[in-house]
C-alpha positions as a printed Julia matrix, in Angstrom:
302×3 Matrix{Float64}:
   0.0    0.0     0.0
   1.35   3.33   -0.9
   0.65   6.68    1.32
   0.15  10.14   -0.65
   0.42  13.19    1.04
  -0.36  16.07   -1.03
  -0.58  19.82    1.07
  -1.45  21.84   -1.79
  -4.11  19.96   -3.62
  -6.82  21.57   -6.29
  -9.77  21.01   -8.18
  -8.1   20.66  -11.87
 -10.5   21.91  -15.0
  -8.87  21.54  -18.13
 -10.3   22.99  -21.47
  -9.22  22.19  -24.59
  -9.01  25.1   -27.53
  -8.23  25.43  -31.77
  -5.91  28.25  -30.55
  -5.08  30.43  -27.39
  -5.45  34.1   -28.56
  -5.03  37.11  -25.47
  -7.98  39.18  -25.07
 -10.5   37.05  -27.89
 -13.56  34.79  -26.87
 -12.67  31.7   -27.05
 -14.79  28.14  -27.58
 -13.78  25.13  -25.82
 -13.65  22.08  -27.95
 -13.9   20.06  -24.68
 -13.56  20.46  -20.98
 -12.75  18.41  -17.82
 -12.67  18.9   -14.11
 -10.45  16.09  -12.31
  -9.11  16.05   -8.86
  -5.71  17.5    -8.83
  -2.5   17.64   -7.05
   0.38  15.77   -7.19
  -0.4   13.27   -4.22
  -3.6   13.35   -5.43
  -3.19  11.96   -9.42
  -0.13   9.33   -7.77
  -2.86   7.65   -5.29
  -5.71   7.92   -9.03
  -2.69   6.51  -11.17
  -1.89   3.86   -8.7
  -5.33   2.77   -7.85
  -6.48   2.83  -11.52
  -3.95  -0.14  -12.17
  -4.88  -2.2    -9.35
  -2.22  -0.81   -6.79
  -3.55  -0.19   -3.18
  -3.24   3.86   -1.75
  -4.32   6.06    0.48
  -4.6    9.8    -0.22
  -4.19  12.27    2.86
  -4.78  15.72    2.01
  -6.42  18.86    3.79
  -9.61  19.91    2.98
 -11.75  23.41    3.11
 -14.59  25.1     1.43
 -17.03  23.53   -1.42
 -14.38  23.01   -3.54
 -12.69  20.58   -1.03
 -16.12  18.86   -0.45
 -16.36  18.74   -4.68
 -12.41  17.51   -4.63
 -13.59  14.43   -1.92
 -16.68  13.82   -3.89
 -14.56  13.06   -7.24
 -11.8   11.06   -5.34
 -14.52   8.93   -3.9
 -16.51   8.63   -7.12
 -13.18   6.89   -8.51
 -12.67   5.04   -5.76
  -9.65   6.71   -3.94
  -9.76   6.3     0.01
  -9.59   9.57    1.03
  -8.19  11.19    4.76
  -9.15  14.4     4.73
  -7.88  16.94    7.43
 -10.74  19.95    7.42
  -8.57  23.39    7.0
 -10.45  26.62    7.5
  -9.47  27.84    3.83
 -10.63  27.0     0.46
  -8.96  24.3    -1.59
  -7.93  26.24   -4.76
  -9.07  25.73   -8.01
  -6.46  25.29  -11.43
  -7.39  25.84  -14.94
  -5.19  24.45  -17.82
  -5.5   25.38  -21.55
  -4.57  22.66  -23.71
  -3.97  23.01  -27.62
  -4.22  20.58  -30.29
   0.0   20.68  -30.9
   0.21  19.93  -27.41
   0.6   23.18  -25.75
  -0.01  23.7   -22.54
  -0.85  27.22  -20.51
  -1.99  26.19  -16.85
  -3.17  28.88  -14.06
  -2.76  27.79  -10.6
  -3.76  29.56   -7.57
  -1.35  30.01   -4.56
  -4.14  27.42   -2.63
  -5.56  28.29    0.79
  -2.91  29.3     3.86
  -2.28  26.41    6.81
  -1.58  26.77    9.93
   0.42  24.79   12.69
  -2.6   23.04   14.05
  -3.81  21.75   10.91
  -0.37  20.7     9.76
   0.35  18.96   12.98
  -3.04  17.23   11.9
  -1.85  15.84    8.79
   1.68  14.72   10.37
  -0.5   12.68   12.95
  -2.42  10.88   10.33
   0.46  10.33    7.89
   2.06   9.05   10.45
  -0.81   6.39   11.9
  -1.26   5.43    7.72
   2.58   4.78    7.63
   2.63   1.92    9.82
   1.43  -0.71    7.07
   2.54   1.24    3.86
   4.94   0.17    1.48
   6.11   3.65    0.72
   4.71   7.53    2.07
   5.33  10.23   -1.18
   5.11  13.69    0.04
   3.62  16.08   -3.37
   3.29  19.32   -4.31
   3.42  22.77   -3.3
   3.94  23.61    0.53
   1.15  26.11    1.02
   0.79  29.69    2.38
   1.9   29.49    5.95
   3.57  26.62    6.36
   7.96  26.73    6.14
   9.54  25.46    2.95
  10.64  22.88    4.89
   7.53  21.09    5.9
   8.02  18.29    3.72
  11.36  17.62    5.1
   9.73  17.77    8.89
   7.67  15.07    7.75
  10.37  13.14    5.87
  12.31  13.25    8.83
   9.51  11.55   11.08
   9.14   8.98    8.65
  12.87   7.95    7.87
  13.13   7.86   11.55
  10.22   5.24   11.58
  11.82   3.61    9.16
   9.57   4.41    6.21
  10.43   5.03    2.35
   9.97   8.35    1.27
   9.41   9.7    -2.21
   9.3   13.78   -2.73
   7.95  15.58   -5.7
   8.21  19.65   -5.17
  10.11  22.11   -6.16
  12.29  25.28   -4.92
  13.6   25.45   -1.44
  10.8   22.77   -0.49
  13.09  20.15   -2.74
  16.49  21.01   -1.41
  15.3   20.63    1.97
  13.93  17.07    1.49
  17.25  15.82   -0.36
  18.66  17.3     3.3
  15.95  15.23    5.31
  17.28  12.41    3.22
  14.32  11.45    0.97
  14.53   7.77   -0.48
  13.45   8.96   -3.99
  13.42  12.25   -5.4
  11.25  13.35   -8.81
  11.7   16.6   -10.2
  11.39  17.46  -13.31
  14.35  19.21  -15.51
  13.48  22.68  -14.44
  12.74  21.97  -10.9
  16.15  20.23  -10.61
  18.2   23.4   -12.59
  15.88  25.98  -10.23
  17.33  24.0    -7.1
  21.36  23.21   -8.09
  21.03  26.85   -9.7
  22.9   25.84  -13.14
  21.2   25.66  -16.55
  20.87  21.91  -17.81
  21.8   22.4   -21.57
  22.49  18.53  -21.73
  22.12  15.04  -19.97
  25.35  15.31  -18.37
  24.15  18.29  -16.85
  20.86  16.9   -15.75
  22.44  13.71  -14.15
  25.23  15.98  -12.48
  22.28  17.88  -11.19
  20.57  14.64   -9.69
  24.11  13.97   -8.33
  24.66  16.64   -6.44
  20.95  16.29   -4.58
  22.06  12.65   -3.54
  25.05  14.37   -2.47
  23.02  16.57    0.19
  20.93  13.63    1.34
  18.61  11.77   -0.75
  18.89   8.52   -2.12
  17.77   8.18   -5.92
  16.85  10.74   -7.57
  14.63   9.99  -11.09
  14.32  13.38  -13.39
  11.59  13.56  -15.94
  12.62  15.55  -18.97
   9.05  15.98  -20.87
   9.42  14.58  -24.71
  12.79  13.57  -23.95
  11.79  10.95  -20.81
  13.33  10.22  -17.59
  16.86   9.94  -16.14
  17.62   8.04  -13.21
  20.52   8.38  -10.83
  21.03   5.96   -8.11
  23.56   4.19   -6.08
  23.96   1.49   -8.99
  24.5    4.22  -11.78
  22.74   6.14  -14.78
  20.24   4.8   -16.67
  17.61   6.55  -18.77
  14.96   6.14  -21.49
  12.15   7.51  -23.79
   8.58   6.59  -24.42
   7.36   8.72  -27.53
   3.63  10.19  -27.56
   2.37  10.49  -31.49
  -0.18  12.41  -30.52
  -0.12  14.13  -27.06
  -3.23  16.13  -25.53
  -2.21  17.11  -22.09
   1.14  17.13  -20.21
  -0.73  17.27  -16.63
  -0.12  15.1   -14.3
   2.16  13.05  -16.71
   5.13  13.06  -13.93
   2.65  11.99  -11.5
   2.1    9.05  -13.63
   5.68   8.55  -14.44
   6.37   8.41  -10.3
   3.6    5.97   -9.52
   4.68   3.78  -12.41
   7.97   3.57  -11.31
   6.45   2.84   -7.37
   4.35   0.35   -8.1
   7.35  -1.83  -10.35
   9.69  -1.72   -7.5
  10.94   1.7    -7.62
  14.54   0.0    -8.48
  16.14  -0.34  -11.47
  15.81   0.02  -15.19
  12.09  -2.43  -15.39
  10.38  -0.16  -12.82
  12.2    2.92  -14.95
  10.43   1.34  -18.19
   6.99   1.02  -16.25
   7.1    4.64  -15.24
   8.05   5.79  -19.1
   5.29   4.09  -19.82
   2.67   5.36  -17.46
   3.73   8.61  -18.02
   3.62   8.66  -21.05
  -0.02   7.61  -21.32
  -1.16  10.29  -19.39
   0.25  12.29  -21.7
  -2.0   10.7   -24.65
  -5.23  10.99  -22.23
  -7.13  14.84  -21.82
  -6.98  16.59  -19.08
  -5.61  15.04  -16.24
  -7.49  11.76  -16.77
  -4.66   8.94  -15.4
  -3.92   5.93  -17.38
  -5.19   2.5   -17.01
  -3.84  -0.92  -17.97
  -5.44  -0.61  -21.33
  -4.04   2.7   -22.1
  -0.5    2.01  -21.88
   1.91   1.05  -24.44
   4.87  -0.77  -22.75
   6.9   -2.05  -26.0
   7.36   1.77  -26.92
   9.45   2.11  -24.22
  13.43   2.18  -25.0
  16.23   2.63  -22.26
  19.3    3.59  -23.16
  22.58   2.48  -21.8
């Protein structure tokens, strides 16, 4: 059973246009509203493949009573901590060459109580989980290093950790010594403060944040798929999409892939690629199923 712990979650509509043009009217060839958040679309990838997980997130408003009511209607368990503020709401604009223009709000401000709320029921879910993957954003009000606070509690109880943030948030977990970290190229330049012009400069990157703490680090690079570092070497690969319709959530997919294959090696690297990159060939941020992925597309190179 896998834990997902997502501070920051959303309700996700995505609308898909001919063309995005500032300051026209616009008609939507389609839309979708989805649950959202990182956390959030690892625990919908993972369950919609037959993988156990539990989703703890905070809660507030009717938009966190709307997010619930979705999770539930696809049969995520849900722990919900109630938060006085509103879960936020994200809209992304998708076009048909696969461009993406998302708008996210900042999401709803915590406080200590109601953090100290979702530490105590991580940690209770933790017990009898395979692995706990911390997601997302750290909201208004809480320290960048909130995920790390939790990492910390976890490692110390002996549990796997997986991270996916970004900015001070991310350095701070490779500190706490996350098992797995997933950014994605421009997280991981943002957070070693270098450019990545090339894969050298990517796996460097991933170098230096097991250097500060953290165990493997797996970067997804968009069209040009995933590179993982780990304590038995380099290794990455490249799942092509022929026709891609949304790019959300597509890491999230990549991560849980790689979870649920072992989160070792180059198979559960392949099994990510290839989650991932169905989500990409889905709309909105609609997570793949066993029928929607296309494993012997998948290459790794050496």
């Amino acid at each position: 059973m896998i834990v997902t712990v997502t501070l920051n979650p959303s309700l996700d509509r995505a609308v898909e246009v001919d063309s995005l043009g500032r300051g026209e009217v616009i008609r939507a060839a389609a839309a979708h509203l989805d649950p959202g958040g990182k956390g959030v679309n690892v625990s919908r990838a993972l369950l919609a493949n037959g993988v156990p997980s539990v989703a703890v997130l905070p809660s507030g408003g009717d938009e966190g009573n709307q997010l619930i009511r979705l999770l539930k209607a696809e049969g995520v368990e849900v722990l919900a901590v109630p938060i006085s503020g509103r879960t936020r709401s994200n809209i992304t604009l998708a076009e048909p060459d696969g461009t993406v223009t998302k708008i996210n709000e900042p999401g709803p401000a915590m406080c200590r109580a109601e953090f100290d709320e979702v530490i105590d029921r991580v940690l209770v879910q933790a017990g009898g989980a395979d692995w706990v993957v911390l997601c997302g954003s750290v909201p208004p009000g809480l320290p960048a290093d909130a995920y790390a606070q939790l990492c910390r509690k976890l490692r110390a109880a002996g549990v796997r950790v997986a991270v996916d943030t970004s900015g001070p948030a991310l350095r701070e977990a490779a500190l706490a010594g996350a098992t797995l970290l997933k950014p994605n190229r421009d997280e991981l330049a943002e957070v070693v403060g270098t450019p990545l012009k090339d894969l050298d400069d990517v796996v460097d990157a991933a170098q230096r944040l097991r250097a500060w703490g953290a165990g493997t680090v797996m970067a997804s690079l968009g069209a040009d798929g995933a590179v993982l570092v780990d304590a038995e070497g380099v290794r990455t690969g490249t799942c092509p999409v022929a026709r891609p319709r949304s790019t959300v959530g597509a890491g999230d997919a990549l991560l849980a892939g790689f979870l649920a294959a072992g989160a070792q090696g180059v198979a559960a690297l392949a099994e990510g690629l290839a989650w991932g990159a169905a989500a990409v060939s889905l709309p909105g941020s609609q997570m793949p199923g066993p029928a929607d992925l296309r494993r012997h597309d998948v290459t790794i190179h050496p």
